[in-house]
């Protein structure tokens, strides 16, 4: 990877969960928009492939293989991004896990894993990045800096079998809203994007009842994410629901 300093005029983003799906789609759109990138995910080989792809678009790319279930990961990822780029215009939190089962008898280990990755990790990562986000926002008086977290429509409209997942995503959405009460005055705004099923590997388990062509395209979510980075610092969007078209809009 290129280790030369990032030019001061180029924005930089940290994307957690960047190796595939929504995270990859957002990272690619950011690269096309002129961002330098730190990419994080568990699969080092997949990250290297994504980094090579985005480097061809002109982005300077750093990779940090990491498991967001590990309590020490957020600090390490944030520190490596800060050392590499020295600014953070957009923090994108797309790393997440899900598991479907009824409430009765739900395995505690599955519950804990979802909350460690979907809630604790974003909480810690945001905390570790706030100083750099504020400093970058001060250099960007028009747009400030943005936090974009991928939540779920189940945070607002839960479904049978997804209680633990919905609860974790509702907590993530609440975290973004709370961050805004503290940080929007400093030019740092957080948005939880809450889509229904998106056509990614994570949603493949539902293909027996929802075909891929009936799901939201990952590029649609990426388009919204990049659009949020262009909003003025006067506009705060705590939560953004994205629904699948059809007669039952408020179903994942």
PDB file of C-alpha atoms in Angstrom:
ATOM      1  CA  UNK A   1       0.000   0.000   0.000  1.00  0.00           C
ATOM      2  CA  UNK A   2       1.048   3.600  -0.585  1.00  0.00           C
ATOM      3  CA  UNK A   3       2.326   5.065   2.700  1.00  0.00           C
ATOM      4  CA  UNK A   4       3.022   8.611   1.555  1.00  0.00           C
ATOM      5  CA  UNK A   5       1.198  11.388   3.443  1.00  0.00           C
ATOM      6  CA  UNK A   6      -2.328  12.241   2.364  1.00  0.00           C
ATOM      7  CA  UNK A   7      -2.580  15.703   0.806  1.00  0.00           C
ATOM      8  CA  UNK A   8      -4.231  18.157   3.192  1.00  0.00           C
ATOM      9  CA  UNK A   9      -6.942  18.966   0.672  1.00  0.00           C
ATOM     10  CA  UNK A  10      -8.229  15.394   0.327  1.00  0.00           C
ATOM     11  CA  UNK A  11     -10.961  14.216   2.722  1.00  0.00           C
ATOM     12  CA  UNK A  12     -10.478  10.947   4.563  1.00  0.00           C
ATOM     13  CA  UNK A  13     -12.914   8.319   5.797  1.00  0.00           C
ATOM     14  CA  UNK A  14     -12.724   5.287   8.048  1.00  0.00           C
ATOM     15  CA  UNK A  15     -15.038   2.459   6.970  1.00  0.00           C
ATOM     16  CA  UNK A  16     -15.605  -0.432   9.380  1.00  0.00           C
ATOM     17  CA  UNK A  17     -17.009  -3.517   7.685  1.00  0.00           C
ATOM     18  CA  UNK A  18     -15.581  -2.528   4.301  1.00  0.00           C
ATOM     19  CA  UNK A  19     -14.759  -5.903   2.765  1.00  0.00           C
ATOM     20  CA  UNK A  20     -18.200  -6.584   1.262  1.00  0.00           C
ATOM     21  CA  UNK A  21     -21.843  -5.567   1.057  1.00  0.00           C
ATOM     22  CA  UNK A  22     -22.943  -2.117   2.135  1.00  0.00           C
ATOM     23  CA  UNK A  23     -19.568  -1.189   3.597  1.00  0.00           C
ATOM     24  CA  UNK A  24     -17.781  -1.953   0.350  1.00  0.00           C
ATOM     25  CA  UNK A  25     -20.396  -0.060  -1.688  1.00  0.00           C
ATOM     26  CA  UNK A  26     -19.987   3.023   0.521  1.00  0.00           C
ATOM     27  CA  UNK A  27     -16.199   2.817   0.428  1.00  0.00           C
ATOM     28  CA  UNK A  28     -16.258   2.649  -3.361  1.00  0.00           C
ATOM     29  CA  UNK A  29     -18.560   5.675  -3.632  1.00  0.00           C
ATOM     30  CA  UNK A  30     -16.325   7.621  -1.254  1.00  0.00           C
ATOM     31  CA  UNK A  31     -13.262   6.717  -3.314  1.00  0.00           C
ATOM     32  CA  UNK A  32     -15.033   7.997  -6.420  1.00  0.00           C
ATOM     33  CA  UNK A  33     -15.828  11.205  -4.515  1.00  0.00           C
ATOM     34  CA  UNK A  34     -12.123  11.818  -3.842  1.00  0.00           C
ATOM     35  CA  UNK A  35     -11.745  10.367  -0.349  1.00  0.00           C
ATOM     36  CA  UNK A  36      -8.711   8.615   1.074  1.00  0.00           C
ATOM     37  CA  UNK A  37      -9.733   5.577   3.088  1.00  0.00           C
ATOM     38  CA  UNK A  38      -8.951   3.367   6.033  1.00  0.00           C
ATOM     39  CA  UNK A  39     -10.752   0.048   5.564  1.00  0.00           C
ATOM     40  CA  UNK A  40     -11.380  -2.429   8.353  1.00  0.00           C
ATOM     41  CA  UNK A  41     -12.898  -5.934   8.398  1.00  0.00           C
ATOM     42  CA  UNK A  42     -12.035  -9.395   9.694  1.00  0.00           C
ATOM     43  CA  UNK A  43     -10.889 -10.890   6.384  1.00  0.00           C
ATOM     44  CA  UNK A  44      -7.417  -9.534   5.552  1.00  0.00           C
ATOM     45  CA  UNK A  45      -7.335 -11.089   2.070  1.00  0.00           C
ATOM     46  CA  UNK A  46     -10.719  -9.610   1.153  1.00  0.00           C
ATOM     47  CA  UNK A  47      -9.606  -6.207   2.457  1.00  0.00           C
ATOM     48  CA  UNK A  48      -6.512  -6.309   0.265  1.00  0.00           C
ATOM     49  CA  UNK A  49      -8.673  -7.021  -2.794  1.00  0.00           C
ATOM     50  CA  UNK A  50     -10.971  -4.104  -1.977  1.00  0.00           C
ATOM     51  CA  UNK A  51      -7.987  -1.825  -1.322  1.00  0.00           C
ATOM     52  CA  UNK A  52      -6.474  -2.666  -4.706  1.00  0.00           C
ATOM     53  CA  UNK A  53      -9.815  -1.993  -6.384  1.00  0.00           C
ATOM     54  CA  UNK A  54     -10.236   1.404  -4.716  1.00  0.00           C
ATOM     55  CA  UNK A  55      -6.615   2.406  -5.279  1.00  0.00           C
ATOM     56  CA  UNK A  56      -7.296   2.160  -9.003  1.00  0.00           C
ATOM     57  CA  UNK A  57      -9.883   4.914  -8.487  1.00  0.00           C
ATOM     58  CA  UNK A  58      -7.164   7.212  -7.159  1.00  0.00           C
ATOM     59  CA  UNK A  59      -7.759   6.728  -3.436  1.00  0.00           C
ATOM     60  CA  UNK A  60      -4.957   6.318  -0.927  1.00  0.00           C
ATOM     61  CA  UNK A  61      -5.991   3.246   1.041  1.00  0.00           C
ATOM     62  CA  UNK A  62      -4.896   1.803   4.381  1.00  0.00           C
ATOM     63  CA  UNK A  63      -6.216  -1.530   5.646  1.00  0.00           C
ATOM     64  CA  UNK A  64      -6.659  -2.675   9.243  1.00  0.00           C
ATOM     65  CA  UNK A  65      -7.786  -6.314   9.579  1.00  0.00           C
ATOM     66  CA  UNK A  66      -9.739  -6.472  12.835  1.00  0.00           C
ATOM     67  CA  UNK A  67     -12.622  -8.202  14.593  1.00  0.00           C
ATOM     68  CA  UNK A  68     -15.090  -5.668  15.966  1.00  0.00           C
ATOM     69  CA  UNK A  69     -16.154  -8.156  18.642  1.00  0.00           C
ATOM     70  CA  UNK A  70     -12.757  -7.557  20.266  1.00  0.00           C
ATOM     71  CA  UNK A  71     -12.990  -4.770  22.838  1.00  0.00           C
ATOM     72  CA  UNK A  72      -9.564  -3.396  21.903  1.00  0.00           C
ATOM     73  CA  UNK A  73     -10.278  -3.148  18.175  1.00  0.00           C
ATOM     74  CA  UNK A  74     -11.936   0.318  18.045  1.00  0.00           C
ATOM     75  CA  UNK A  75      -8.961   2.013  19.709  1.00  0.00           C
ATOM     76  CA  UNK A  76      -6.466   0.300  17.397  1.00  0.00           C
ATOM     77  CA  UNK A  77      -8.439   1.042  14.222  1.00  0.00           C
ATOM     78  CA  UNK A  78      -8.967   4.694  15.186  1.00  0.00           C
ATOM     79  CA  UNK A  79      -5.296   5.149  16.080  1.00  0.00           C
ATOM     80  CA  UNK A  80      -4.055   3.621  12.823  1.00  0.00           C
ATOM     81  CA  UNK A  81      -6.374   5.858  10.797  1.00  0.00           C
ATOM     82  CA  UNK A  82      -5.260   8.981  12.697  1.00  0.00           C
ATOM     83  CA  UNK A  83      -1.597   8.143  12.222  1.00  0.00           C
ATOM     84  CA  UNK A  84      -2.046   7.463   8.518  1.00  0.00           C
ATOM     85  CA  UNK A  85      -4.262  10.377   7.469  1.00  0.00           C
ATOM     86  CA  UNK A  86      -4.444  12.898  10.343  1.00  0.00           C
ATOM     87  CA  UNK A  87      -8.046  13.822   9.594  1.00  0.00           C
ATOM     88  CA  UNK A  88     -11.465  12.156   9.638  1.00  0.00           C
ATOM     89  CA  UNK A  89     -14.215  13.651   7.513  1.00  0.00           C
ATOM     90  CA  UNK A  90     -16.501  10.605   7.655  1.00  0.00           C
ATOM     91  CA  UNK A  91     -16.697   7.647  10.035  1.00  0.00           C
ATOM     92  CA  UNK A  92     -18.744   4.839   8.479  1.00  0.00           C
ATOM     93  CA  UNK A  93     -19.841   1.987  10.740  1.00  0.00           C
ATOM     94  CA  UNK A  94     -21.067  -0.883   8.586  1.00  0.00           C
ATOM     95  CA  UNK A  95     -19.671  -3.831  10.553  1.00  0.00           C
ATOM     96  CA  UNK A  96     -22.523  -5.830  12.022  1.00  0.00           C
ATOM     97  CA  UNK A  97     -23.848  -9.292  12.774  1.00  0.00           C
ATOM     98  CA  UNK A  98     -27.333 -10.766  12.921  1.00  0.00           C
ATOM     99  CA  UNK A  99     -28.985 -13.955  14.088  1.00  0.00           C
ATOM    100  CA  UNK A 100     -32.611 -15.045  13.786  1.00  0.00           C
ATOM    101  CA  UNK A 101     -34.396 -17.082  16.472  1.00  0.00           C
ATOM    102  CA  UNK A 102     -37.436 -16.693  18.749  1.00  0.00           C
ATOM    103  CA  UNK A 103     -37.059 -14.893  22.068  1.00  0.00           C
ATOM    104  CA  UNK A 104     -37.872 -18.065  24.002  1.00  0.00           C
ATOM    105  CA  UNK A 105     -34.649 -19.987  24.433  1.00  0.00           C
ATOM    106  CA  UNK A 106     -32.527 -17.470  22.506  1.00  0.00           C
ATOM    107  CA  UNK A 107     -28.830 -18.370  22.997  1.00  0.00           C
ATOM    108  CA  UNK A 108     -27.125 -15.859  25.297  1.00  0.00           C
ATOM    109  CA  UNK A 109     -23.862 -16.106  23.355  1.00  0.00           C
ATOM    110  CA  UNK A 110     -25.614 -15.005  20.160  1.00  0.00           C
ATOM    111  CA  UNK A 111     -27.280 -12.133  22.008  1.00  0.00           C
ATOM    112  CA  UNK A 112     -23.976 -10.984  23.496  1.00  0.00           C
ATOM    113  CA  UNK A 113     -22.175 -11.210  20.139  1.00  0.00           C
ATOM    114  CA  UNK A 114     -24.752  -8.993  18.444  1.00  0.00           C
ATOM    115  CA  UNK A 115     -24.555  -6.353  21.152  1.00  0.00           C
ATOM    116  CA  UNK A 116     -20.765  -6.425  21.269  1.00  0.00           C
ATOM    117  CA  UNK A 117     -20.474  -5.870  17.493  1.00  0.00           C
ATOM    118  CA  UNK A 118     -23.614  -3.825  16.782  1.00  0.00           C
ATOM    119  CA  UNK A 119     -23.621  -1.548  19.855  1.00  0.00           C
ATOM    120  CA  UNK A 120     -20.491  -1.702  22.027  1.00  0.00           C
ATOM    121  CA  UNK A 121     -18.057  -1.505  19.130  1.00  0.00           C
ATOM    122  CA  UNK A 122     -19.727   1.549  17.506  1.00  0.00           C
ATOM    123  CA  UNK A 123     -19.926   3.236  20.916  1.00  0.00           C
ATOM    124  CA  UNK A 124     -16.218   2.710  21.512  1.00  0.00           C
ATOM    125  CA  UNK A 125     -15.200   3.557  17.946  1.00  0.00           C
ATOM    126  CA  UNK A 126     -17.117   6.826  17.970  1.00  0.00           C
ATOM    127  CA  UNK A 127     -15.554   7.731  21.304  1.00  0.00           C
ATOM    128  CA  UNK A 128     -12.060   7.007  20.024  1.00  0.00           C
ATOM    129  CA  UNK A 129     -12.652   9.062  16.858  1.00  0.00           C
ATOM    130  CA  UNK A 130     -14.370  12.114  18.328  1.00  0.00           C
ATOM    131  CA  UNK A 131     -11.278  14.220  18.872  1.00  0.00           C
ATOM    132  CA  UNK A 132     -10.208  13.803  15.247  1.00  0.00           C
ATOM    133  CA  UNK A 133     -13.777  14.269  13.979  1.00  0.00           C
ATOM    134  CA  UNK A 134     -14.061  17.564  15.885  1.00  0.00           C
ATOM    135  CA  UNK A 135     -10.699  18.780  14.631  1.00  0.00           C
ATOM    136  CA  UNK A 136     -11.646  17.936  11.053  1.00  0.00           C
ATOM    137  CA  UNK A 137     -15.046  19.599  11.426  1.00  0.00           C
ATOM    138  CA  UNK A 138     -13.282  22.777  12.541  1.00  0.00           C
ATOM    139  CA  UNK A 139     -11.395  22.731   9.230  1.00  0.00           C
ATOM    140  CA  UNK A 140     -14.627  22.200   7.281  1.00  0.00           C
ATOM    141  CA  UNK A 141     -16.917  25.070   8.328  1.00  0.00           C
ATOM    142  CA  UNK A 142     -19.465  24.294   5.604  1.00  0.00           C
ATOM    143  CA  UNK A 143     -20.124  20.565   6.068  1.00  0.00           C
ATOM    144  CA  UNK A 144     -18.417  19.589   9.311  1.00  0.00           C
ATOM    145  CA  UNK A 145     -17.683  15.875   9.833  1.00  0.00           C
ATOM    146  CA  UNK A 146     -20.114  12.954   9.664  1.00  0.00           C
ATOM    147  CA  UNK A 147     -20.763   9.661  11.410  1.00  0.00           C
ATOM    148  CA  UNK A 148     -22.814   7.206   9.353  1.00  0.00           C
ATOM    149  CA  UNK A 149     -23.942   3.970  10.997  1.00  0.00           C
ATOM    150  CA  UNK A 150     -25.818   1.174   9.231  1.00  0.00           C
ATOM    151  CA  UNK A 151     -28.754   0.262  11.443  1.00  0.00           C
ATOM    152  CA  UNK A 152     -31.921  -1.547  10.297  1.00  0.00           C
ATOM    153  CA  UNK A 153     -35.604  -0.900   9.707  1.00  0.00           C
ATOM    154  CA  UNK A 154     -36.208  -3.558  12.375  1.00  0.00           C
ATOM    155  CA  UNK A 155     -35.073  -0.933  14.883  1.00  0.00           C
ATOM    156  CA  UNK A 156     -38.387   0.810  14.152  1.00  0.00           C
ATOM    157  CA  UNK A 157     -40.557  -2.106  13.012  1.00  0.00           C
ATOM    158  CA  UNK A 158     -39.399  -5.383  14.627  1.00  0.00           C
ATOM    159  CA  UNK A 159     -40.301  -8.751  13.152  1.00  0.00           C
ATOM    160  CA  UNK A 160     -40.714 -12.228  14.668  1.00  0.00           C
ATOM    161  CA  UNK A 161     -37.402 -13.992  15.169  1.00  0.00           C
ATOM    162  CA  UNK A 162     -35.333 -10.802  15.043  1.00  0.00           C
ATOM    163  CA  UNK A 163     -35.819  -9.494  18.583  1.00  0.00           C
ATOM    164  CA  UNK A 164     -32.153  -9.471  19.605  1.00  0.00           C
ATOM    165  CA  UNK A 165     -31.023  -8.042  16.268  1.00  0.00           C
ATOM    166  CA  UNK A 166     -33.745  -5.368  16.340  1.00  0.00           C
ATOM    167  CA  UNK A 167     -32.860  -4.428  19.907  1.00  0.00           C
ATOM    168  CA  UNK A 168     -29.189  -4.023  19.023  1.00  0.00           C
ATOM    169  CA  UNK A 169     -29.990  -1.903  15.984  1.00  0.00           C
ATOM    170  CA  UNK A 170     -32.456   0.224  17.965  1.00  0.00           C
ATOM    171  CA  UNK A 171     -29.646   0.868  20.432  1.00  0.00           C
ATOM    172  CA  UNK A 172     -27.355   1.858  17.549  1.00  0.00           C
ATOM    173  CA  UNK A 173     -29.947   4.320  16.257  1.00  0.00           C
ATOM    174  CA  UNK A 174     -30.383   5.742  19.754  1.00  0.00           C
ATOM    175  CA  UNK A 175     -26.611   6.111  20.031  1.00  0.00           C
ATOM    176  CA  UNK A 176     -26.518   8.250  16.880  1.00  0.00           C
ATOM    177  CA  UNK A 177     -29.320  10.454  18.206  1.00  0.00           C
ATOM    178  CA  UNK A 178     -27.517  10.876  21.533  1.00  0.00           C
ATOM    179  CA  UNK A 179     -24.217  11.703  19.847  1.00  0.00           C
ATOM    180  CA  UNK A 180     -25.958  14.519  17.989  1.00  0.00           C
ATOM    181  CA  UNK A 181     -27.092  16.116  21.256  1.00  0.00           C
ATOM    182  CA  UNK A 182     -23.459  16.308  22.371  1.00  0.00           C
ATOM    183  CA  UNK A 183     -21.476  16.752  19.173  1.00  0.00           C
ATOM    184  CA  UNK A 184     -23.540  18.558  16.531  1.00  0.00           C
ATOM    185  CA  UNK A 185     -22.569  21.827  18.228  1.00  0.00           C
ATOM    186  CA  UNK A 186     -18.983  20.919  17.289  1.00  0.00           C
ATOM    187  CA  UNK A 187     -19.940  20.233  13.663  1.00  0.00           C
ATOM    188  CA  UNK A 188     -20.066  16.431  14.045  1.00  0.00           C
ATOM    189  CA  UNK A 189     -23.399  14.910  12.967  1.00  0.00           C
ATOM    190  CA  UNK A 190     -24.422  11.255  13.218  1.00  0.00           C
ATOM    191  CA  UNK A 191     -26.976   9.413  11.096  1.00  0.00           C
ATOM    192  CA  UNK A 192     -28.315   5.874  11.468  1.00  0.00           C
ATOM    193  CA  UNK A 193     -29.372   4.578   8.055  1.00  0.00           C
ATOM    194  CA  UNK A 194     -32.107   1.983   8.638  1.00  0.00           C
ATOM    195  CA  UNK A 195     -32.740  -0.162   5.550  1.00  0.00           C
ATOM    196  CA  UNK A 196     -34.923  -3.170   4.980  1.00  0.00           C
ATOM    197  CA  UNK A 197     -33.252  -6.205   3.441  1.00  0.00           C
ATOM    198  CA  UNK A 198     -30.367  -5.169   1.210  1.00  0.00           C
ATOM    199  CA  UNK A 199     -29.102  -7.479  -1.538  1.00  0.00           C
ATOM    200  CA  UNK A 200     -25.903  -8.639   0.193  1.00  0.00           C
ATOM    201  CA  UNK A 201     -24.487 -11.897   1.502  1.00  0.00           C
ATOM    202  CA  UNK A 202     -25.913 -11.115   4.937  1.00  0.00           C
ATOM    203  CA  UNK A 203     -29.467 -11.312   3.549  1.00  0.00           C
ATOM    204  CA  UNK A 204     -28.990 -14.490   1.524  1.00  0.00           C
ATOM    205  CA  UNK A 205     -30.747 -16.568   4.203  1.00  0.00           C
ATOM    206  CA  UNK A 206     -34.081 -14.951   3.233  1.00  0.00           C
ATOM    207  CA  UNK A 207     -33.905 -15.784  -0.488  1.00  0.00           C
ATOM    208  CA  UNK A 208     -36.501 -18.522  -0.099  1.00  0.00           C
ATOM    209  CA  UNK A 209     -39.130 -15.824   0.535  1.00  0.00           C
ATOM    210  CA  UNK A 210     -37.514 -12.577  -0.698  1.00  0.00           C
ATOM    211  CA  UNK A 211     -35.604 -12.813  -3.987  1.00  0.00           C
ATOM    212  CA  UNK A 212     -32.517 -10.601  -4.424  1.00  0.00           C
ATOM    213  CA  UNK A 213     -34.262  -8.478  -7.059  1.00  0.00           C
ATOM    214  CA  UNK A 214     -36.894  -7.521  -4.476  1.00  0.00           C
ATOM    215  CA  UNK A 215     -34.280  -6.212  -2.053  1.00  0.00           C
ATOM    216  CA  UNK A 216     -32.706  -2.773  -1.795  1.00  0.00           C
ATOM    217  CA  UNK A 217     -29.504  -2.336  -3.796  1.00  0.00           C
ATOM    218  CA  UNK A 218     -26.345  -1.732  -1.760  1.00  0.00           C
ATOM    219  CA  UNK A 219     -25.551   1.153  -4.105  1.00  0.00           C
ATOM    220  CA  UNK A 220     -28.763   2.887  -2.998  1.00  0.00           C
ATOM    221  CA  UNK A 221     -27.515   2.908   0.581  1.00  0.00           C
ATOM    222  CA  UNK A 222     -24.078   4.049  -0.579  1.00  0.00           C
ATOM    223  CA  UNK A 223     -25.642   6.925  -2.514  1.00  0.00           C
ATOM    224  CA  UNK A 224     -27.468   8.088   0.611  1.00  0.00           C
ATOM    225  CA  UNK A 225     -24.331   7.784   2.732  1.00  0.00           C
ATOM    226  CA  UNK A 226     -22.243   9.929   0.398  1.00  0.00           C
ATOM    227  CA  UNK A 227     -25.092  12.438   0.111  1.00  0.00           C
ATOM    228  CA  UNK A 228     -25.055  12.832   3.903  1.00  0.00           C
ATOM    229  CA  UNK A 229     -21.391  13.858   3.753  1.00  0.00           C
ATOM    230  CA  UNK A 230     -22.389  16.789   1.541  1.00  0.00           C
ATOM    231  CA  UNK A 231     -25.028  18.243   3.882  1.00  0.00           C
ATOM    232  CA  UNK A 232     -24.231  21.487   5.635  1.00  0.00           C
ATOM    233  CA  UNK A 233     -23.328  21.307   9.303  1.00  0.00           C
ATOM    234  CA  UNK A 234     -26.616  23.091  10.039  1.00  0.00           C
ATOM    235  CA  UNK A 235     -28.574  19.977   9.028  1.00  0.00           C
ATOM    236  CA  UNK A 236     -28.742  16.968  11.362  1.00  0.00           C
ATOM    237  CA  UNK A 237     -30.400  13.733  10.206  1.00  0.00           C
ATOM    238  CA  UNK A 238     -30.476  11.367  13.206  1.00  0.00           C
ATOM    239  CA  UNK A 239     -32.216   8.505  11.428  1.00  0.00           C
ATOM    240  CA  UNK A 240     -33.040   7.619   7.834  1.00  0.00           C
ATOM    241  CA  UNK A 241     -35.361   4.698   6.998  1.00  0.00           C
ATOM    242  CA  UNK A 242     -35.019   3.014   3.591  1.00  0.00           C
ATOM    243  CA  UNK A 243     -37.853   0.636   2.747  1.00  0.00           C
ATOM    244  CA  UNK A 244     -38.320  -2.029   0.100  1.00  0.00           C
ATOM    245  CA  UNK A 245     -40.995  -1.142  -2.423  1.00  0.00           C
ATOM    246  CA  UNK A 246     -44.262  -3.045  -2.249  1.00  0.00           C
ATOM    247  CA  UNK A 247     -47.521  -3.235  -0.340  1.00  0.00           C
ATOM    248  CA  UNK A 248     -45.889  -3.954   3.047  1.00  0.00           C
ATOM    249  CA  UNK A 249     -43.449  -1.083   3.295  1.00  0.00           C
ATOM    250  CA  UNK A 250     -42.655  -1.417   7.000  1.00  0.00           C
ATOM    251  CA  UNK A 251     -41.386  -4.965   6.738  1.00  0.00           C
ATOM    252  CA  UNK A 252     -37.679  -5.712   6.586  1.00  0.00           C
TER     253      UNK A 252
END
